[in-house]
Tab-separated table of N, CA and C in Angstrom:
chain	number	residue	atom	x	y	z
A	1	MET	N	6.010	-13.780	23.236
A	1	MET	CA	6.843	-12.947	22.398
A	1	MET	C	8.003	-12.426	23.250
A	2	ALA	N	9.186	-12.459	22.692
A	2	ALA	CA	10.377	-12.006	23.403
A	2	ALA	C	10.357	-10.499	23.597
A	3	GLN	N	10.880	-10.063	24.707
A	3	GLN	CA	10.972	-8.632	24.981
A	3	GLN	C	12.187	-8.057	24.260
A	4	LEU	N	11.987	-6.984	23.538
A	4	LEU	CA	13.078	-6.310	22.847
A	4	LEU	C	13.594	-5.174	23.715
A	5	PRO	N	14.875	-4.883	23.637
A	5	PRO	CA	15.396	-3.737	24.393
A	5	PRO	C	14.670	-2.458	23.990
A	6	ARG	N	14.329	-1.648	24.946
A	6	ARG	CA	13.555	-0.436	24.677
A	6	ARG	C	14.411	0.827	24.674
A	7	SER	N	15.692	0.681	24.813
A	7	SER	CA	16.580	1.819	24.855
A	7	SER	C	16.681	2.471	23.480
A	8	TRP	N	16.442	3.773	23.426
A	8	TRP	CA	16.568	4.503	22.160
A	8	TRP	C	18.007	4.474	21.674
A	9	ALA	N	18.954	4.485	22.581
A	9	ALA	CA	20.373	4.436	22.193
A	9	ALA	C	20.679	3.119	21.493
A	10	PHE	N	20.113	2.023	21.980
A	10	PHE	CA	20.304	0.715	21.351
A	10	PHE	C	19.776	0.728	19.925
A	11	TRP	N	18.528	1.182	19.744
A	11	TRP	CA	17.918	1.211	18.406
A	11	TRP	C	18.650	2.184	17.498
A	12	LEU	N	19.031	3.327	18.013
A	12	LEU	CA	19.746	4.309	17.203
A	12	LEU	C	21.078	3.731	16.720
A	13	THR	N	21.769	3.006	17.580
A	13	THR	CA	23.033	2.377	17.180
A	13	THR	C	22.813	1.387	16.049
A	14	LEU	N	21.778	0.542	16.170
A	14	LEU	CA	21.478	-0.429	15.113
A	14	LEU	C	21.087	0.257	13.807
A	15	VAL	N	20.296	1.319	13.911
A	15	VAL	CA	19.896	2.063	12.706
A	15	VAL	C	21.124	2.653	12.024
A	16	LEU	N	21.989	3.290	12.803
A	16	LEU	CA	23.168	3.920	12.225
A	16	LEU	C	24.136	2.899	11.637
A	17	LEU	N	24.169	1.705	12.181
A	17	LEU	CA	25.014	0.654	11.626
A	17	LEU	C	24.397	0.044	10.367
A	18	GLY	N	23.188	0.428	10.046
A	18	GLY	CA	22.534	-0.088	8.849
A	18	GLY	C	21.930	-1.461	9.026
A	19	LEU	N	21.746	-1.912	10.245
A	19	LEU	CA	21.194	-3.241	10.499
A	19	LEU	C	19.686	-3.244	10.666
A	20	VAL	N	19.102	-2.072	10.852
A	20	VAL	CA	17.667	-1.973	11.098
A	20	VAL	C	17.005	-1.157	10.002
A	21	ARG	N	15.841	-1.613	9.593
A	21	ARG	CA	15.001	-0.870	8.661
A	21	ARG	C	13.840	-0.297	9.456
A	22	VAL	N	13.556	0.975	9.244
A	22	VAL	CA	12.428	1.611	9.905
A	22	VAL	C	11.326	1.766	8.866
A	23	VAL	N	10.205	1.119	9.117
A	23	VAL	CA	9.086	1.121	8.187
A	23	VAL	C	7.862	1.689	8.887
A	24	VAL	N	7.143	2.553	8.188
A	24	VAL	CA	5.879	3.092	8.674
A	24	VAL	C	4.760	2.413	7.899
A	25	VAL	N	3.752	1.939	8.615
A	25	VAL	CA	2.563	1.355	7.997
A	25	VAL	C	1.378	2.209	8.419
A	26	GLU	N	0.588	2.652	7.432
A	26	GLU	CA	-0.573	3.500	7.700
A	26	GLU	C	-1.800	2.899	7.042
A	27	ASP	N	-2.932	2.975	7.749
A	27	ASP	CA	-4.187	2.504	7.165
A	27	ASP	C	-5.217	3.628	7.010
A	28	GLY	N	-4.777	4.865	7.158
A	28	GLY	CA	-5.684	6.003	7.044
A	28	GLY	C	-6.207	6.456	8.399
A	29	GLN	N	-6.170	5.575	9.396
A	29	GLN	CA	-6.612	5.924	10.741
A	29	GLN	C	-5.503	5.740	11.774
A	30	LYS	N	-4.696	4.713	11.568
A	30	LYS	CA	-3.626	4.394	12.509
A	30	LYS	C	-2.283	4.384	11.790
A	31	THR	N	-1.235	4.602	12.577
A	31	THR	CA	0.128	4.560	12.070
A	31	THR	C	0.960	3.679	12.992
A	32	TRP	N	1.724	2.774	12.396
A	32	TRP	CA	2.615	1.890	13.139
A	32	TRP	C	4.039	2.124	12.655
A	33	TYR	N	4.997	2.079	13.567
A	33	TYR	CA	6.411	2.161	13.241
A	33	TYR	C	7.036	0.809	13.574
A	34	LEU	N	7.683	0.209	12.591
A	34	LEU	CA	8.315	-1.088	12.781
A	34	LEU	C	9.814	-0.967	12.621
A	35	PHE	N	10.533	-1.659	13.477
A	35	PHE	CA	11.979	-1.777	13.380
A	35	PHE	C	12.253	-3.206	12.938
A	36	LEU	N	12.745	-3.365	11.717
A	36	LEU	CA	12.951	-4.684	11.123
A	36	LEU	C	14.406	-4.854	10.728
A	37	SER	N	14.858	-6.082	10.703
A	37	SER	CA	16.217	-6.316	10.229
A	37	SER	C	16.233	-6.242	8.701
A	38	ALA	N	17.402	-6.051	8.160
A	38	ALA	CA	17.546	-5.977	6.701
A	38	ALA	C	17.261	-7.325	6.039
A	39	TRP	N	17.201	-8.393	6.829
A	39	TRP	CA	17.002	-9.732	6.278
A	39	TRP	C	15.547	-10.189	6.352
A	40	GLU	N	14.688	-9.389	6.942
A	40	GLU	CA	13.292	-9.797	7.070
A	40	GLU	C	12.571	-9.666	5.735
A	41	GLN	N	11.426	-10.327	5.654
A	41	GLN	CA	10.650	-10.337	4.427
A	41	GLN	C	9.274	-9.733	4.657
A	42	GLY	N	8.679	-9.347	3.538
A	42	GLY	CA	7.304	-8.896	3.551
A	42	GLY	C	6.493	-9.780	2.622
A	43	ARG	N	5.199	-9.818	2.869
A	43	ARG	CA	4.305	-10.556	1.981
A	43	ARG	C	2.931	-9.910	2.028
A	44	VAL	N	2.260	-9.964	0.885
A	44	VAL	CA	0.904	-9.444	0.757
A	44	VAL	C	0.055	-10.561	0.174
A	45	GLU	N	-1.091	-10.808	0.789
A	45	GLU	CA	-2.005	-11.841	0.326
A	45	GLU	C	-3.367	-11.212	0.063
A	46	PHE	N	-3.940	-11.520	-1.095
A	46	PHE	CA	-5.269	-11.025	-1.423
A	46	PHE	C	-5.882	-11.919	-2.487
A	47	VAL	N	-7.160	-11.717	-2.744
A	47	VAL	CA	-7.863	-12.437	-3.801
A	47	VAL	C	-8.142	-11.440	-4.915
A	48	ASN	N	-7.754	-11.784	-6.142
A	48	ASN	CA	-8.032	-10.921	-7.289
A	48	ASN	C	-9.536	-10.863	-7.482
A	49	SER	N	-10.090	-9.665	-7.510
A	49	SER	CA	-11.548	-9.512	-7.574
A	49	SER	C	-12.133	-9.901	-8.929
A	50	VAL	N	-11.319	-9.953	-9.974
A	50	VAL	CA	-11.807	-10.323	-11.301
A	50	VAL	C	-11.783	-11.839	-11.488
A	51	THR	N	-10.632	-12.455	-11.175
A	51	THR	CA	-10.497	-13.899	-11.387
A	51	THR	C	-10.974	-14.718	-10.191
A	52	GLY	N	-11.037	-14.093	-9.019
A	52	GLY	CA	-11.435	-14.809	-7.810
A	52	GLY	C	-10.350	-15.731	-7.273
A	53	LYS	N	-9.123	-15.586	-7.766
A	53	LYS	CA	-8.016	-16.460	-7.363
A	53	LYS	C	-7.072	-15.734	-6.405
A	54	PRO	N	-6.456	-16.493	-5.501
A	54	PRO	CA	-5.530	-15.864	-4.553
A	54	PRO	C	-4.225	-15.418	-5.219
A	55	VAL	N	-3.658	-14.353	-4.666
A	55	VAL	CA	-2.380	-13.814	-5.122
A	55	VAL	C	-1.507	-13.636	-3.881
A	56	LEU	N	-0.260	-14.044	-3.997
A	56	LEU	CA	0.725	-13.846	-2.944
A	56	LEU	C	1.892	-13.084	-3.552
A	57	LEU	N	2.243	-11.960	-2.929
A	57	LEU	CA	3.423	-11.187	-3.325
A	57	LEU	C	4.415	-11.244	-2.168
A	58	GLU	N	5.653	-11.556	-2.476
A	58	GLU	CA	6.706	-11.555	-1.469
A	58	GLU	C	7.776	-10.553	-1.868
A	59	PHE	N	8.422	-9.962	-0.867
A	59	PHE	CA	9.501	-9.018	-1.143
A	59	PHE	C	10.462	-8.983	0.031
A	60	HIS	N	11.619	-8.377	-0.216
A	60	HIS	CA	12.666	-8.214	0.787
A	60	HIS	C	12.876	-6.721	1.024
A	61	LEU	N	13.651	-6.389	2.047
A	61	LEU	CA	13.928	-4.974	2.291
A	61	LEU	C	15.368	-4.705	2.684
A	62	PRO	N	16.316	-5.123	1.834
A	62	PRO	CA	17.712	-4.811	2.172
A	62	PRO	C	18.020	-3.318	2.085
A	63	TRP	N	17.602	-2.623	1.019
A	63	TRP	CA	17.837	-1.170	0.860
A	63	TRP	C	16.592	-0.443	0.432
A	64	ALA	N	15.604	-1.198	-0.012
A	64	ALA	CA	14.304	-0.683	-0.441
A	64	ALA	C	13.355	-1.873	-0.385
A	65	PHE	N	12.086	-1.650	-0.702
A	65	PHE	CA	11.191	-2.783	-0.914
A	65	PHE	C	11.580	-3.320	-2.289
A	66	GLN	N	12.115	-4.520	-2.344
A	66	GLN	CA	12.649	-5.039	-3.600
A	66	GLN	C	12.644	-6.561	-3.584
A	67	GLY	N	13.093	-7.141	-4.711
A	67	GLY	CA	13.123	-8.595	-4.800
A	67	GLY	C	11.733	-9.197	-4.807
A	68	PHE	N	10.794	-8.531	-5.480
A	68	PHE	CA	9.404	-8.989	-5.493
A	68	PHE	C	9.243	-10.282	-6.282
A	69	ARG	N	8.345	-11.121	-5.808
A	69	ARG	CA	7.930	-12.333	-6.521
A	69	ARG	C	6.444	-12.501	-6.312
A	70	ALA	N	5.775	-12.936	-7.346
A	70	ALA	CA	4.328	-13.162	-7.277
A	70	ALA	C	4.027	-14.639	-7.468
A	71	PHE	N	3.033	-15.099	-6.745
A	71	PHE	CA	2.567	-16.476	-6.860
A	71	PHE	C	1.058	-16.439	-7.071
A	72	THR	N	0.620	-16.980	-8.200
A	72	THR	CA	-0.805	-17.052	-8.499
A	72	THR	C	-0.993	-18.031	-9.649
A	73	ASP	N	-2.196	-18.164	-10.130
A	73	ASP	CA	-2.477	-19.068	-11.243
A	73	ASP	C	-2.218	-18.348	-12.576
A	74	PRO	N	-2.082	-19.092	-13.675
A	74	PRO	CA	-1.781	-18.476	-14.978
A	74	PRO	C	-2.844	-17.468	-15.440
A	75	GLU	N	-4.110	-17.727	-15.149
A	75	GLU	CA	-5.172	-16.802	-15.569
A	75	GLU	C	-5.032	-15.443	-14.876
A	76	THR	N	-4.734	-15.456	-13.597
A	76	THR	CA	-4.588	-14.204	-12.858
A	76	THR	C	-3.317	-13.471	-13.285
A	77	GLU	N	-2.238	-14.208	-13.530
A	77	GLU	CA	-1.018	-13.569	-14.030
A	77	GLU	C	-1.292	-12.899	-15.370
A	78	ALA	N	-2.038	-13.564	-16.233
A	78	ALA	CA	-2.381	-12.982	-17.539
A	78	ALA	C	-3.252	-11.741	-17.379
A	79	TYR	N	-4.086	-11.702	-16.346
A	79	TYR	CA	-4.904	-10.517	-16.077
A	79	TYR	C	-4.001	-9.308	-15.836
A	80	TYR	N	-2.934	-9.485	-15.079
A	80	TYR	CA	-2.031	-8.377	-14.758
A	80	TYR	C	-1.083	-8.030	-15.900
A	81	THR	N	-0.707	-8.998	-16.713
A	81	THR	CA	0.321	-8.769	-17.737
A	81	THR	C	-0.208	-8.800	-19.162
A	82	ALA	N	-1.464	-9.153	-19.344
A	82	ALA	CA	-2.067	-9.363	-20.668
A	82	ALA	C	-1.271	-10.407	-21.454
A	83	GLY	N	-0.538	-11.255	-20.715
A	83	GLY	CA	0.250	-12.293	-21.360
A	83	GLY	C	1.440	-11.774	-22.150
A	84	GLU	N	1.822	-10.512	-21.944
A	84	GLU	CA	2.857	-9.865	-22.747
A	84	GLU	C	4.268	-9.998	-22.200
A	85	TYR	N	4.432	-10.298	-20.927
A	85	TYR	CA	5.775	-10.371	-20.361
A	85	TYR	C	5.762	-11.294	-19.143
A	86	PRO	N	6.931	-11.823	-18.783
A	86	PRO	CA	7.042	-12.654	-17.581
A	86	PRO	C	6.950	-11.770	-16.330
A	87	TRP	N	5.907	-11.965	-15.573
A	87	TRP	CA	5.582	-11.109	-14.435
A	87	TRP	C	6.716	-11.072	-13.416
A	88	ASN	N	7.219	-12.209	-13.009
A	88	ASN	CA	8.229	-12.233	-11.952
A	88	ASN	C	9.542	-11.601	-12.380
A	89	GLN	N	9.886	-11.671	-13.656
A	89	GLN	CA	11.098	-10.986	-14.114
A	89	GLN	C	10.943	-9.476	-13.989
A	90	ALA	N	9.771	-8.965	-14.326
A	90	ALA	CA	9.521	-7.525	-14.198
A	90	ALA	C	9.473	-7.108	-12.725
A	91	LEU	N	8.817	-7.898	-11.900
A	91	LEU	CA	8.721	-7.560	-10.480
A	91	LEU	C	10.088	-7.580	-9.796
A	92	ALA	N	10.958	-8.484	-10.202
A	92	ALA	CA	12.275	-8.605	-9.579
A	92	ALA	C	13.114	-7.337	-9.760
A	93	ARG	N	12.822	-6.538	-10.776
A	93	ARG	CA	13.582	-5.305	-11.031
A	93	ARG	C	13.059	-4.112	-10.233
A	94	GLU	N	11.886	-4.231	-9.647
A	94	GLU	CA	11.274	-3.113	-8.920
A	94	GLU	C	12.011	-2.822	-7.618
A	95	LYS	N	12.201	-1.536	-7.335
A	95	LYS	CA	12.757	-1.070	-6.064
A	95	LYS	C	11.976	0.165	-5.677
A	96	ARG	N	11.339	0.105	-4.524
A	96	ARG	CA	10.478	1.204	-4.090
A	96	ARG	C	10.735	1.560	-2.632
A	97	LYS	N	10.500	2.814	-2.295
A	97	LYS	CA	10.561	3.258	-0.900
A	97	LYS	C	9.157	3.347	-0.299
A	98	THR	N	8.144	3.346	-1.176
A	98	THR	CA	6.751	3.416	-0.729
A	98	THR	C	5.938	2.373	-1.488
A	99	LEU	N	5.047	1.720	-0.779
A	99	LEU	CA	4.114	0.779	-1.395
A	99	LEU	C	2.710	1.110	-0.928
A	100	ASP	N	1.759	1.041	-1.839
A	100	ASP	CA	0.349	1.233	-1.509
A	100	ASP	C	-0.420	0.010	-1.979
A	101	TYR	N	-1.174	-0.595	-1.073
A	101	TYR	CA	-2.024	-1.731	-1.413
A	101	TYR	C	-3.442	-1.401	-0.972
A	102	CYS	N	-4.397	-1.551	-1.884
A	102	CYS	CA	-5.796	-1.267	-1.596
A	102	CYS	C	-6.654	-2.454	-2.003
A	103	SER	N	-7.760	-2.637	-1.287
A	103	SER	CA	-8.658	-3.733	-1.612
A	103	SER	C	-10.054	-3.446	-1.085
A	104	GLU	N	-11.026	-3.757	-1.891
A	104	GLU	CA	-12.422	-3.703	-1.454
A	104	GLU	C	-12.796	-4.985	-0.716
A	105	VAL	N	-12.151	-6.085	-1.102
A	105	VAL	CA	-12.473	-7.395	-0.539
A	105	VAL	C	-11.668	-7.658	0.726
A	106	GLY	N	-10.398	-7.299	0.713
A	106	GLY	CA	-9.542	-7.497	1.874
A	106	GLY	C	-8.161	-7.953	1.461
A	107	LEU	N	-7.203	-7.586	2.266
A	107	LEU	CA	-5.834	-8.030	2.039
A	107	LEU	C	-5.146	-8.178	3.383
A	108	ALA	N	-4.121	-9.016	3.376
A	108	ALA	CA	-3.304	-9.214	4.566
A	108	ALA	C	-1.863	-8.918	4.194
A	109	LEU	N	-1.185	-8.189	5.043
A	109	LEU	CA	0.203	-7.803	4.839
A	109	LEU	C	0.993	-8.284	6.036
A	110	LYS	N	2.134	-8.906	5.782
A	110	LYS	CA	3.020	-9.336	6.856
A	110	LYS	C	4.387	-8.700	6.641
A	111	LEU	N	4.879	-8.034	7.662
A	111	LEU	CA	6.236	-7.479	7.675
A	111	LEU	C	6.945	-8.068	8.877
A	112	GLY	N	8.019	-8.806	8.615
A	112	GLY	CA	8.655	-9.515	9.716
A	112	GLY	C	7.675	-10.513	10.281
A	113	SER	N	7.325	-10.366	11.544
A	113	SER	CA	6.345	-11.263	12.161
A	113	SER	C	5.021	-10.569	12.459
A	114	THR	N	4.864	-9.337	11.984
A	114	THR	CA	3.662	-8.556	12.278
A	114	THR	C	2.698	-8.576	11.099
A	115	TRP	N	1.442	-8.918	11.381
A	115	TRP	CA	0.386	-8.952	10.350
A	115	TRP	C	-0.493	-7.721	10.443
A	116	PHE	N	-0.916	-7.226	9.274
A	116	PHE	CA	-1.884	-6.143	9.163
A	116	PHE	C	-2.971	-6.627	8.215
A	117	ARG	N	-4.221	-6.275	8.510
A	117	ARG	CA	-5.327	-6.671	7.638
A	117	ARG	C	-6.205	-5.451	7.386
A	118	VAL	N	-6.749	-5.387	6.180
A	118	VAL	CA	-7.646	-4.290	5.835
A	118	VAL	C	-8.713	-4.798	4.869
A	119	GLU	N	-9.939	-4.306	5.052
A	119	GLU	CA	-11.032	-4.538	4.114
A	119	GLU	C	-11.587	-3.182	3.724
A	120	LYS	N	-11.908	-3.040	2.445
A	120	LYS	CA	-12.442	-1.770	1.937
A	120	LYS	C	-11.552	-0.610	2.343
A	121	GLY	N	-10.266	-0.769	2.075
A	121	GLY	CA	-9.332	0.283	2.440
A	121	GLY	C	-7.951	0.003	1.889
A	122	CYS	N	-7.000	0.780	2.395
A	122	CYS	CA	-5.625	0.711	1.880
A	122	CYS	C	-4.625	0.616	3.025
A	123	LEU	N	-3.480	0.076	2.693
A	123	LEU	CA	-2.311	0.107	3.563
A	123	LEU	C	-1.185	0.764	2.792
A	124	ARG	N	-0.520	1.694	3.431
A	124	ARG	CA	0.639	2.361	2.825
A	124	ARG	C	1.858	2.013	3.665
A	125	LEU	N	2.918	1.597	2.985
A	125	LEU	CA	4.189	1.284	3.628
A	125	LEU	C	5.205	2.292	3.140
A	126	ARG	N	5.964	2.842	4.094
A	126	ARG	CA	7.038	3.766	3.721
A	126	ARG	C	8.304	3.327	4.441
A	127	LEU	N	9.372	3.198	3.681
A	127	LEU	CA	10.663	2.869	4.261
A	127	LEU	C	11.348	4.186	4.649
A	128	LEU	N	11.442	4.444	5.955
A	128	LEU	CA	12.061	5.675	6.431
A	128	LEU	C	13.571	5.566	6.502
A	129	TRP	N	14.054	4.376	6.852
A	129	TRP	CA	15.493	4.174	6.953
A	129	TRP	C	15.847	2.820	6.410
A	130	PRO	N	16.793	2.691	5.545
A	130	PRO	CA	17.685	3.754	5.086
A	130	PRO	C	16.971	4.685	4.102
A	131	PRO	N	17.418	5.948	4.092
A	131	PRO	CA	16.759	6.936	3.222
A	131	PRO	C	17.009	6.671	1.737
């Protein structure tokens, strides 16, 4: 893994220029602070406990957690939408500063190149910058 500059002045300059996103990830016991570019992506992977099928959610973070897309089978999509609306069209309109993901079975979250995993618990993401 490449070494990143550790100077606070360097990171502060990037943050103030709007090139860096500061994200906090919490699992109830630990807290991580990530410095990500505005072009990086996030993804969440889990298995729906009702249908037993995998679900993949992808998103971007230009100004918020946004640009969501879901990938799963038609049965699992119908579980979430009751077949009443196109899931990805609704997800694409979402913009959030905080995300909470919980699972009894387990989930994996990737932000940039960093993976987080949790079983029988939750992960909370908060976008600190930009405010």
